[in-house]
Coordinates of C-alpha atoms in Angstrom, one line a residue:
X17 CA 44.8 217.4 122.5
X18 CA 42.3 219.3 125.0
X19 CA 42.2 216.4 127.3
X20 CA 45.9 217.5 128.0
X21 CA 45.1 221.1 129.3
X22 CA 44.2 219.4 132.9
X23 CA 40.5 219.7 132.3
X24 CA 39.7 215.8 132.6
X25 CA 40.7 214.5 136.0
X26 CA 44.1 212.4 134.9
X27 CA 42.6 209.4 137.2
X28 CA 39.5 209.8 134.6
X29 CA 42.0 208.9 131.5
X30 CA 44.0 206.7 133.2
X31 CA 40.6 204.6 134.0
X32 CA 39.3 204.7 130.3
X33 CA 43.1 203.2 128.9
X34 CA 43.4 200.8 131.5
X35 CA 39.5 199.2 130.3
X36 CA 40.5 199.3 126.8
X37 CA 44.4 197.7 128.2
X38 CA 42.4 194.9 129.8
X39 CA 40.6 194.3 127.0
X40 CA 43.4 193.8 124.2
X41 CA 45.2 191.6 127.0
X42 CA 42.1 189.7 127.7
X43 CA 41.5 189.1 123.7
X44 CA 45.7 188.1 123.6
X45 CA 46.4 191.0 121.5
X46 CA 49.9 191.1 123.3
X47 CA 50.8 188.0 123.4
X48 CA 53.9 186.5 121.0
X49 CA 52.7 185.0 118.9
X50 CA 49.3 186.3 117.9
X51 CA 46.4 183.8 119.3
X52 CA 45.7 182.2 116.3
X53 CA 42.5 182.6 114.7
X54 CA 41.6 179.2 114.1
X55 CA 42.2 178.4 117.8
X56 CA 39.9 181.2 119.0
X57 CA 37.3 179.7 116.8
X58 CA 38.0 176.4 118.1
X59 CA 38.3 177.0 121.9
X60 CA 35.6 180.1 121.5
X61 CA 33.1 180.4 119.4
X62 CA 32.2 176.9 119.3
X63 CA 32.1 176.2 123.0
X64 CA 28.6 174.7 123.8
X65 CA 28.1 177.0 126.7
X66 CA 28.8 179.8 124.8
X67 CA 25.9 177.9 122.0
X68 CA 23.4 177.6 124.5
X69 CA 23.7 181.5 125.9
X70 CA 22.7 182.3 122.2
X71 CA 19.7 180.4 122.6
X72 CA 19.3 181.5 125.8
X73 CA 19.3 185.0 125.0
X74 CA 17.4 184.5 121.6
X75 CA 14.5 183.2 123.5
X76 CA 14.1 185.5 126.4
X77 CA 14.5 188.6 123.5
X78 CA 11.4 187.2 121.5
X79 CA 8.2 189.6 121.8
X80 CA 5.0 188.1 121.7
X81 CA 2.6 191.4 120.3
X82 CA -0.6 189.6 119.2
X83 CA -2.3 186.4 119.4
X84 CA -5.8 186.2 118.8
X85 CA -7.7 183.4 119.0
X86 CA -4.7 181.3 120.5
X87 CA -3.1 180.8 117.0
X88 CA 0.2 180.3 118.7
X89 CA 1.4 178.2 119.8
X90 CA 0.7 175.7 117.1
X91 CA -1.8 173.7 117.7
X92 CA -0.9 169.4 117.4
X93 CA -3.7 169.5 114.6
X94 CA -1.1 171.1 112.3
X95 CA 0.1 168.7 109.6
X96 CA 1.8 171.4 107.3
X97 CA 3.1 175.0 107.4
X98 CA 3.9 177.4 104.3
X99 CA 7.4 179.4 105.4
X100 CA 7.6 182.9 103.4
X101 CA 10.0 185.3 103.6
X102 CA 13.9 185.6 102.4
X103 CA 15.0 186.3 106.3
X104 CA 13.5 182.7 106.8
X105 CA 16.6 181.2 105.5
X106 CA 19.5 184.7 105.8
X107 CA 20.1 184.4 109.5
X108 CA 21.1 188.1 109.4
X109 CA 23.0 189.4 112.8
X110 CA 22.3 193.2 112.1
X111 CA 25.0 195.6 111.2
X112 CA 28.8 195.2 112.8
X113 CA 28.4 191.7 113.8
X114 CA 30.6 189.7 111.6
X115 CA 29.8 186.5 109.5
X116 CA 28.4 184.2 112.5
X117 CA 29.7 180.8 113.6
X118 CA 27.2 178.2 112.5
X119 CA 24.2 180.0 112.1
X120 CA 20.6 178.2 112.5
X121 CA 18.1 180.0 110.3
X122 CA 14.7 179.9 110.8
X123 CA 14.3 177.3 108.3
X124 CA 16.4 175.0 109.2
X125 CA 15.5 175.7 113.3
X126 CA 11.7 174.8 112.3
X127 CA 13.4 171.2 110.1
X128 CA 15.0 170.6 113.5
X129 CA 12.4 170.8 115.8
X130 CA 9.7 168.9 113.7
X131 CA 10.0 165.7 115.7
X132 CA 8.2 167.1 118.7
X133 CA 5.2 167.8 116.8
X134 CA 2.9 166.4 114.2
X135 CA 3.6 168.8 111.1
X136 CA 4.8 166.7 108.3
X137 CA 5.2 169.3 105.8
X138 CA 6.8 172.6 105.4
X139 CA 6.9 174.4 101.9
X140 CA 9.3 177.3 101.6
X141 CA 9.2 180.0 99.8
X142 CA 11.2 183.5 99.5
X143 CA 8.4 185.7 98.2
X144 CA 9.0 189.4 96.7
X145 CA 12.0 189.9 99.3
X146 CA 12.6 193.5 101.2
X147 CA 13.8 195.2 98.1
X148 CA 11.5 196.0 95.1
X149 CA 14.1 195.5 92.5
X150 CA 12.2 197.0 90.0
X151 CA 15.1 199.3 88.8
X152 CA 19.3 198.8 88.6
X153 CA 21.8 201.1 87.9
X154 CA 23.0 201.1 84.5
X155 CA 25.7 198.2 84.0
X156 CA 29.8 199.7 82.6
X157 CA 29.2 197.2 79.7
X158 CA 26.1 199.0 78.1
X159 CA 28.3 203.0 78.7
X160 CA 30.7 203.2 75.7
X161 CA 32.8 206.5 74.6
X162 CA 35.0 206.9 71.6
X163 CA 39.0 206.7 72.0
X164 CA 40.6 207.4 69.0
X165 CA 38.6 205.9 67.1
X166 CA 38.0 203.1 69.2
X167 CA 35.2 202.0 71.4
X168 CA 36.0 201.8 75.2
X169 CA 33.8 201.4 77.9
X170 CA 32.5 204.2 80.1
X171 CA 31.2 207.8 79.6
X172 CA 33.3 210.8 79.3
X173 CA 32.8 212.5 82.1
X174 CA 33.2 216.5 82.0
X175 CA 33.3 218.2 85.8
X176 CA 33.1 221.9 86.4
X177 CA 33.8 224.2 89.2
X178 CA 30.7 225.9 88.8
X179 CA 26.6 225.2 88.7
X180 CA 26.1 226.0 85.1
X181 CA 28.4 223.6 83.0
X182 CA 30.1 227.3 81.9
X183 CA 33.6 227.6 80.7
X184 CA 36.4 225.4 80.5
X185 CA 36.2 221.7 82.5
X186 CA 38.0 221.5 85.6
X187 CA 38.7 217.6 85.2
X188 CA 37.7 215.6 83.1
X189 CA 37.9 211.6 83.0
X190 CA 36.4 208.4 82.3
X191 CA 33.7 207.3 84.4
X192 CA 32.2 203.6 84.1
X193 CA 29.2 204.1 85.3
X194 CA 27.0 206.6 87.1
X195 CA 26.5 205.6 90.3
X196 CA 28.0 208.3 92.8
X197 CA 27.0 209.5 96.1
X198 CA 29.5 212.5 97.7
X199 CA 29.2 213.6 101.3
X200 CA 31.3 215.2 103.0
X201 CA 34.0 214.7 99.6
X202 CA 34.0 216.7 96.3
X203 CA 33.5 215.0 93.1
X204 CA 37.1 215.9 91.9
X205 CA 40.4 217.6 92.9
X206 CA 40.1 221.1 92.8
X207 CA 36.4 221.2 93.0
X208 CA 34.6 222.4 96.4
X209 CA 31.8 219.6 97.3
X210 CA 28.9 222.0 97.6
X211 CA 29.6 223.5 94.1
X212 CA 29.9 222.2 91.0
X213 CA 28.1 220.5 88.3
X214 CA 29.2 217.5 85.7
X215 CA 28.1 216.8 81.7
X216 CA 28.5 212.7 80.8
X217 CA 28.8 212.2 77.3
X218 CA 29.4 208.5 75.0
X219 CA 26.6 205.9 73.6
X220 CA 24.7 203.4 75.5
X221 CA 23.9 200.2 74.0
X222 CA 21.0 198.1 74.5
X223 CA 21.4 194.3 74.7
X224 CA 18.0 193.5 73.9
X225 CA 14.6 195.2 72.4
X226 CA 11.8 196.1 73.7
X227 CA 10.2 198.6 75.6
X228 CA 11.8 199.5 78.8
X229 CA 12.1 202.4 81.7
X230 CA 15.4 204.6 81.7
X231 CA 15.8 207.6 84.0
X232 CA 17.7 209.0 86.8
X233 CA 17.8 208.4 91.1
X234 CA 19.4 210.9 92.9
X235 CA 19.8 214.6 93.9
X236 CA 17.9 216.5 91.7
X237 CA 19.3 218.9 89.8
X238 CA 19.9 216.8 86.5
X239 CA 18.7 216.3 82.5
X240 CA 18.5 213.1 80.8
X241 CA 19.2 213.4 76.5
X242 CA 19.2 210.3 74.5
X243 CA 19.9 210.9 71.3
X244 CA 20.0 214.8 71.3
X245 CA 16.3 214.6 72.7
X246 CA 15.8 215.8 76.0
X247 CA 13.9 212.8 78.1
X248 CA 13.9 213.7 81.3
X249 CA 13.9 217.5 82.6
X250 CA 14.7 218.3 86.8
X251 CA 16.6 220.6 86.7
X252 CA 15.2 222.5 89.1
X253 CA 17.2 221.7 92.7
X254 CA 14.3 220.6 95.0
X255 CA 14.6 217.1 96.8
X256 CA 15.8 213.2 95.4
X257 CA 13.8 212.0 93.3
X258 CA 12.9 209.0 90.5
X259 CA 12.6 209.9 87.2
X260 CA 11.9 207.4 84.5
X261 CA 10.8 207.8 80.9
X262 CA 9.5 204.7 79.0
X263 CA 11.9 204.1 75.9
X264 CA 11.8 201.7 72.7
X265 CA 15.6 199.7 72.7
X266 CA 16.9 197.5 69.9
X267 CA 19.2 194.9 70.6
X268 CA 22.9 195.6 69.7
X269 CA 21.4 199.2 68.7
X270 CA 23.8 202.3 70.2
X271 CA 21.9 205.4 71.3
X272 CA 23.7 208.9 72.2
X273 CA 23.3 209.0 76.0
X274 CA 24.0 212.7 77.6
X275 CA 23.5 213.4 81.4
X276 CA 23.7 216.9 82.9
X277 CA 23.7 217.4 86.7
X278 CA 24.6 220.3 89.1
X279 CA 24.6 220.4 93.0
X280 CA 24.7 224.0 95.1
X281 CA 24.5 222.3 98.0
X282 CA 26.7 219.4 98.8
X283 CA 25.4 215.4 99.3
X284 CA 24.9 215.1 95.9
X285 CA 23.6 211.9 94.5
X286 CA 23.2 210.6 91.0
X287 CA 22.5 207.3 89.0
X288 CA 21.6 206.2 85.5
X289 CA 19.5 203.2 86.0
X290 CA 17.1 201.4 84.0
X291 CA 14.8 197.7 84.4
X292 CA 16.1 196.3 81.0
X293 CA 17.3 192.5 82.1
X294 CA 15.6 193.0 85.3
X295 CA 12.6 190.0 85.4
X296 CA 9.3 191.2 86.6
X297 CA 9.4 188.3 89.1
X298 CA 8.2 189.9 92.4
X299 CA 5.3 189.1 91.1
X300 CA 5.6 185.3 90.3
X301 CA 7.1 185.2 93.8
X302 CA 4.2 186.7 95.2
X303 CA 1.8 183.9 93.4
X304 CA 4.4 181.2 94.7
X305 CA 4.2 182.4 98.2
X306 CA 0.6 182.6 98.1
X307 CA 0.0 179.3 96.5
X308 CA 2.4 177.5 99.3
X309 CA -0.3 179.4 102.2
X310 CA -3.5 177.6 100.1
X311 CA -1.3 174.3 100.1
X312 CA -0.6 174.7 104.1
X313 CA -2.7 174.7 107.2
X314 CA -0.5 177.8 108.4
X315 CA 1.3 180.9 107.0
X316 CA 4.9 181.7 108.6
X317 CA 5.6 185.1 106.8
X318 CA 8.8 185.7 108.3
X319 CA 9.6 190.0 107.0
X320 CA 12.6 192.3 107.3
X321 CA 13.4 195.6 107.3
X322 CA 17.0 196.9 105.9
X323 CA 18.9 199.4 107.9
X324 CA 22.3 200.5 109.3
X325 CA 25.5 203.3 109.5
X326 CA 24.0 206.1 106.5
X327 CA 20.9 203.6 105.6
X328 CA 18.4 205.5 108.3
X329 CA 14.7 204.9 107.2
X330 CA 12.6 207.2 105.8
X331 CA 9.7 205.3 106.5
X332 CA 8.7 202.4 109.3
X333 CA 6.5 200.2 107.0
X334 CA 7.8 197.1 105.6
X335 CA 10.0 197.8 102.5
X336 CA 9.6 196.6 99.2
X337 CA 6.5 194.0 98.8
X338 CA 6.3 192.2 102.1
X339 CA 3.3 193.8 102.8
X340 CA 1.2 193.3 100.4
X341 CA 2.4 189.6 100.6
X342 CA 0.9 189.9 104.3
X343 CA -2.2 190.7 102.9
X344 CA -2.8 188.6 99.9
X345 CA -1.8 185.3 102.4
X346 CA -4.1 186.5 104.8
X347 CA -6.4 187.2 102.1
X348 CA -6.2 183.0 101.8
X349 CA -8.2 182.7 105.3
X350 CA -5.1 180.7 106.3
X351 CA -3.7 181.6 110.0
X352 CA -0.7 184.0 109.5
X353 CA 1.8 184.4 111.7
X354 CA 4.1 187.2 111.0
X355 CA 7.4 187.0 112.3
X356 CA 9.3 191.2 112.7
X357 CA 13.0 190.8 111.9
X358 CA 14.9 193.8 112.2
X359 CA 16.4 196.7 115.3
X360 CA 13.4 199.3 115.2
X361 CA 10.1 199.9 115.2
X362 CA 7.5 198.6 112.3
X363 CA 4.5 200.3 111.5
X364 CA 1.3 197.9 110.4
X365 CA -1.6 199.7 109.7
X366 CA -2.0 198.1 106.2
X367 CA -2.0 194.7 107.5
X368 CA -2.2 194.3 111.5
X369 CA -5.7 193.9 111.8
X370 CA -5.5 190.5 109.1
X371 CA -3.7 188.6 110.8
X372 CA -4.4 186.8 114.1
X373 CA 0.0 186.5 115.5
X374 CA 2.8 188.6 115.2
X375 CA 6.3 188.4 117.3
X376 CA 9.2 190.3 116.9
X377 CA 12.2 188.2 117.5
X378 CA 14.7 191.3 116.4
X379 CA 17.9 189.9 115.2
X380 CA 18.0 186.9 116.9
X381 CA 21.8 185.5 116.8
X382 CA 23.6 182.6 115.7
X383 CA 20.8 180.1 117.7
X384 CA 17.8 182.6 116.9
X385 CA 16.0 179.8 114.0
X386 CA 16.5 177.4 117.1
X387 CA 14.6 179.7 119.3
X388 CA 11.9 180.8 117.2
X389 CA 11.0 177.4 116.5
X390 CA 10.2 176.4 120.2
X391 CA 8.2 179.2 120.7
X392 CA 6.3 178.9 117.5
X393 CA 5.7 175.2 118.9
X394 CA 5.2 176.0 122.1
X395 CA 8.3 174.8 123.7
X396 CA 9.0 178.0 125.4
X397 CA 6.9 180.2 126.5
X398 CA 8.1 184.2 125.3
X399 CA 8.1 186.5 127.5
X400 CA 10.4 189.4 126.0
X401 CA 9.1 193.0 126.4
X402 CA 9.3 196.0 123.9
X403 CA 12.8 198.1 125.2
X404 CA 11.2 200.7 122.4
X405 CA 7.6 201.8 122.0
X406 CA 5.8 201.4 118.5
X407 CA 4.1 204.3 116.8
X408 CA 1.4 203.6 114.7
X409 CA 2.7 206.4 112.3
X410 CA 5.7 208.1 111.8
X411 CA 3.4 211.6 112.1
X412 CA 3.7 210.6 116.1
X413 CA 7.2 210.9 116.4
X414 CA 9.1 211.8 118.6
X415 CA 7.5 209.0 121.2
X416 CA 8.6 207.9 124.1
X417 CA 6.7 206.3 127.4
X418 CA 9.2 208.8 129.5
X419 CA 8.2 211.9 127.9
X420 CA 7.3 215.2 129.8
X421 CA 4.0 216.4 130.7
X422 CA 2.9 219.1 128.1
X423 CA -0.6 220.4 129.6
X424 CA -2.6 219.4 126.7
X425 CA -4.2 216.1 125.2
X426 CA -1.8 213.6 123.7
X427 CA -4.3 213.0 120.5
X428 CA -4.2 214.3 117.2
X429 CA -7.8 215.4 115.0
X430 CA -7.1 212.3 113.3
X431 CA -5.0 210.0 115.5
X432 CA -4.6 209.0 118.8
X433 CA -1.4 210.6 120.8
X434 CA -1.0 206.7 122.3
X435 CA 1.5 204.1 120.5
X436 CA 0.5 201.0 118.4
X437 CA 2.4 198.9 121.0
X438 CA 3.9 200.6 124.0
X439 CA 7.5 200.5 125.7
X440 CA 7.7 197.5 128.2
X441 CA 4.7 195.4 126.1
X442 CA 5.1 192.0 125.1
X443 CA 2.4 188.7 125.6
X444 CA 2.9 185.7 126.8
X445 CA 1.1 181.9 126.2
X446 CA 0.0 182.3 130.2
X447 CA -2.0 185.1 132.3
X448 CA -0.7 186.6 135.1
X449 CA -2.2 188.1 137.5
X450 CA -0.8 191.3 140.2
X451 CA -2.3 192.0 143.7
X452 CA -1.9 192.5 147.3
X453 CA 0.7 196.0 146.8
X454 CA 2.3 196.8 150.3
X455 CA 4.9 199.4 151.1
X456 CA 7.1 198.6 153.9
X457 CA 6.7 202.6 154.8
X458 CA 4.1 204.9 153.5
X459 CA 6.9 208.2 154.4
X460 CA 10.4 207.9 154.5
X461 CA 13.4 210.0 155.1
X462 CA 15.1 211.1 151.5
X463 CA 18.5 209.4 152.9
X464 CA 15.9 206.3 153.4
X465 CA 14.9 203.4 151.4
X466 CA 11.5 201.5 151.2
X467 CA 10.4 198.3 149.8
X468 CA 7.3 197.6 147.8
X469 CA 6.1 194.1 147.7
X470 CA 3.3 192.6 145.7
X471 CA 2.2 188.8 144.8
X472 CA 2.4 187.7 141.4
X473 CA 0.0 184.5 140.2
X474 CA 0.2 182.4 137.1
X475 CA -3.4 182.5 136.3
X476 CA -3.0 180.5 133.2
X477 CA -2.2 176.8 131.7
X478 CA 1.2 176.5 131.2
X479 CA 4.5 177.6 133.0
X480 CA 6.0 180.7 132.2
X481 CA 8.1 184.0 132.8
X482 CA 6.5 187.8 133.4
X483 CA 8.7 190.5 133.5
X484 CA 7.5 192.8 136.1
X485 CA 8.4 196.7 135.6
X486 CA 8.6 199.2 138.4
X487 CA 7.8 202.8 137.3
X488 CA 8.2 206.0 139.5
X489 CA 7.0 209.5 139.1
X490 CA 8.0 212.9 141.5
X491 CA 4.7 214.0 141.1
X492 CA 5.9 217.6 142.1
X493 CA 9.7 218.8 141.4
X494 CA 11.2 222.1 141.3
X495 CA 12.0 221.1 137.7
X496 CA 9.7 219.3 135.0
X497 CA 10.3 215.5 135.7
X498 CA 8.6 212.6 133.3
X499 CA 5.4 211.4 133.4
X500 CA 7.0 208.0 134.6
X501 CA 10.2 206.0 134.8
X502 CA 11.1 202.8 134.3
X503 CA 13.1 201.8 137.7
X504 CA 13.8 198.4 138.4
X505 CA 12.8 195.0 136.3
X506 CA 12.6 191.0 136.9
X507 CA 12.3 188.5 135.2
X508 CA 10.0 185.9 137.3
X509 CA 9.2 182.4 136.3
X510 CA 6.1 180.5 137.6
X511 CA 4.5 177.2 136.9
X512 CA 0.3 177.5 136.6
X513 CA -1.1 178.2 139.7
X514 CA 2.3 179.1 141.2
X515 CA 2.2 182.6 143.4
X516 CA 5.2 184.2 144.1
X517 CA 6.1 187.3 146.6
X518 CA 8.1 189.7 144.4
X519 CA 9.5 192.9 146.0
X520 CA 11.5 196.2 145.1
X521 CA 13.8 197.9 146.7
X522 CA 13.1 201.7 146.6
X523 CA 16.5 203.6 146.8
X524 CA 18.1 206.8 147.3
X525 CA 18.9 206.2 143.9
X526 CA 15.6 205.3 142.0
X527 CA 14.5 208.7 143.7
X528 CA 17.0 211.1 142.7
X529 CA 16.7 213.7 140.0
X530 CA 19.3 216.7 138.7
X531 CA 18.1 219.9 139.4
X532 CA 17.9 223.4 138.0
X533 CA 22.0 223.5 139.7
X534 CA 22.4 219.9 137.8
X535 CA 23.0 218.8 141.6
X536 CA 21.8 215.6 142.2
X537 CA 19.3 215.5 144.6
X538 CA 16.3 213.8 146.3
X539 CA 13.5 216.2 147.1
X540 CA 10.7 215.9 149.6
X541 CA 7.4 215.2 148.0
X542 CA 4.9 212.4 147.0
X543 CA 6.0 210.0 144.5
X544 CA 3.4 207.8 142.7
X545 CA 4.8 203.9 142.3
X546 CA 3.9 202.2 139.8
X547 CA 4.1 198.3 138.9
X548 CA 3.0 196.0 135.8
X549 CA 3.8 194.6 132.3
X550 CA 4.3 197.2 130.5
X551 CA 4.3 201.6 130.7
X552 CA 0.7 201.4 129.4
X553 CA -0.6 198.3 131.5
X554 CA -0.1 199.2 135.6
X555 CA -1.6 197.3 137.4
X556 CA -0.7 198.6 141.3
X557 CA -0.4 201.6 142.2
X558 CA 0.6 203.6 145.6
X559 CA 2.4 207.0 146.9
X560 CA 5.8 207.1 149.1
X561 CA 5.9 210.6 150.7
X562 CA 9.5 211.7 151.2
X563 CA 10.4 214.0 154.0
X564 CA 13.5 216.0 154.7

């Protein structure tokens, strides 16, 4: 391996084995015997300290982003709420993160909580869910192909080492279904994965009648024949696509089913799906989920997004219905409070501006329905900020708070240049309020530090934490430097009327910068400092001048 040719300091490697050593040890990966697994669960994972840091950290992570009218928390007039959503009741822990150890959905967190308040009543229900499930892939029972006379199931599949189905087959097999998506990997042995096309041939059998969608999802580059008649025609190679046709089935009826595809370009995609035995019932869940909001004084619509390792987004709206269930409850008059589950960024223009409460509580861990009941009850007060910014459309990306200056206006002809909710935002059920800024130095020497002191008031009813955020900008380098840079953080609780004196500690560190030599270094200059609640909302400002 390189890493052997003496360019990495061996001190370097020997540091990176010995954390990953420590670790194994740590875990009892060496001991004799193995640690068993039920006593790791046992003396672990179902430790009540190890509980309460989950709710700990569930509660501090929940972003408050609107809250009009003082919808939350709920008021003690509330006798009944409508819960909507499927992630009311999953308890999902986002990708890599195992099964969970007695997870508390949000369902059963609001159940628990109910006898600090006066709600009586909650109705659940799942609504549409985040995936439209208007189409599925074509089930092995329907595909049938002839086998010496005899029926078997799947279709015969006929694969080629070329784009135009010419010549002899290189392989050809048996395939159950069509339902493939290769990579990096050919289709077949002998076949190169950025070359090659494939002909499935057999019947396909309807198990009911009616009239129903059948088509294709995947790479274009593909034909659709059902009974010798050519239904569905892309085979020009342009983008993935969608096709369906509308076709007339009868039940028990076989039909000659052929599918054609070729790819010239690897990451090739292809399924045979239909909706037959697939129940229009997004929409009777939508009706259920609006008819629980008429029943309740409040809406909960608690909505997800889906995402992970090769399941990127293509778009940052809501999948599947969930938004137009946002809008059709709000559409009630009811209060809606919409709760964000999921890692990224959401986009809302379809729906933000009808409805008066949204919080993000991300994926809030094996305690998370615990936490999002108190703050929905007012039980804790959130104080989480944003660690990413919001766009209000995908067309702004990339955005970032940190970005460089570019000499021009940040807006677009037909939308502003600033985020829906910036980096560092998040509300809180109390006001705060920033003043009295003082530097200990206004100059300093660049081997120097400074500190930067301010007073923080709760200005508001209840008791509560602010995270206060301390951005720096060089405001001239001998490189291009960001506009601003987050630099230090804390986390400050105060009861109402409480004032605290809360002060930074400008470093060597915060003030250093790589430059054109990728030499670390801390120039002379003027450096603006910055400090509020969020990259958007500064509240104090002043300059440090750094001298040689």
């Amino acid at each position: 391996p390189p890493f052997f040719d003496g360019s990495i300091d061996q001190k370097r490697i020997d540091d990176a084995v010995s954390r990953i050593l420590r670790t194994k040890f740590e875990l009892g990966l060496f001991d004799n015997p193995y640690v068993s697994e039920e006593e790791i669960k046992t003396l672990q994972f179902n430790m009540n300290a190890h509980r309460q840091l989950a709710l700990e950290a569930a509660l501090k992570s929940i972003v408050l982003l609107k809250n009009e009218n003082h919808v939350l928390p709920f008021d003690k007039k509330i006798k009944s709420i409508a819960l909507i959503g499927e992630d009311a009741i999953d308890a999902r822990l986002g990708g890599y993160s195992g099964p969970g150890n007695n997870k508390i959905n949000i369902l059963e967190g609001i159940k628990r909580e109910l006898t600090k308040t006066s709600v009586k009543t909650v109705i659940y229900s799942p609504g549409p869910g985040i995936k439209s499930n208007e189409w599925k892939v074509v089930p092995a029972d329907y595909l049938l192909h002839l086998d010496n006379g005899k029926k078997e199931q799947g279709l015969k599949g006929a694969y080629f080492d070329n784009i135009l189905l010419q010549g002899s087959s290189k392989i050809e097999r048996i395939d159950n279904k069509i339902d493939f998506h290769w990579t990096f990997n050919s289709p077949a042995n002998g076949i190169e994965n950025d070359f090659y096309s494939i002909r499935w041939e057999g019947n396909l059998k309807s198990p009911i009648t009616g009239n129903f969608k059948i088509g294709i999802d995947g790479d274009d580059g593909y034909r659709l024949y059902l009974n010798d008649s050519l239904v569905i025609d892309h085979w020009q190679k342009q983008t993935y696509s969608t096709s369906l046709t509308n076709y007339h089935f009868e039940k028990n009826k076989e039909y000659k089913i052929k599918i054609e595809f070729f790819e010239p370009a690897a990451n090739g995609e292809i399924k045979l799906i239909w909706n037959v035995n697939i129940a229009n019932d997004w929409r009777q869940k939508m009706t259920a989920a609006v008819n629980a909001a008429k029943k309740c004084d409040v809406a909960v619509v608690v909505a997800g997004i889906h995402e992970g390792e090769f399941q990127d987004r293509a778009s940052l709206a809501l999948p599947g219905h969930q938004e137009e269930v946002i809008r059709q409850i709000a559409a009630t008059g009811k209060p809606v409070v919409v709760v964000l589950v999921g890692g990224s960024a959401i986009t809302m223009n379809s729906w933000l501006d009808k409805i008066p409460a949204l919080i993000d509580v991300w994926y809030p861990g094996e305690a998370g329905g615990t936490a999002i009941a108190k703050v929905l009850f007012g039980n804790y007060d959130p104080s989480g900020k944003l660690p990413i910014t919001f766009p209000m459309s995908e067309a702004q990306l990339p955005l970032v708070y940190n970005h460089k200056p570019t000499g021009r206006g940040d807006d677009y002809y037909n939308l502003s240049g600033l985020p829906l909710y910036p980096f560092g935002y998040g509300l809180s059920y109390t006001t705060f309020n920033y003043s009295n800024l003082q530097l200990s130095k206004d100059s300093i020497l660049k081997t120097d530090s400074a500190q930067v002191n301010f007073t923080l008031k709760n200005t508001g009813k209840v008791e509560g934490d602010e995270v206060v955020q301390l951005y720096i900008r060089d405001m001239v380098a001998s490189v291009v430097r960001p506009v601003l840079e987050l630099k230090g953080f804390q986390r400050i609780h105060l009861k109402p009327g409480e004032a605290k004196n809360i002060s930074f500690r400008i470093t060597r560190e915060m003030l250093s910068m790589l430059d054109l030599h990728l030499t670390k270094v801390v120039e002379p200059g003027e450096f603006r400092i910055m400090i509020g609640s969020s990259s958007r909302d500064l509240k104090l400002k002043t300059n440090l001048v750094v001298k040689e």
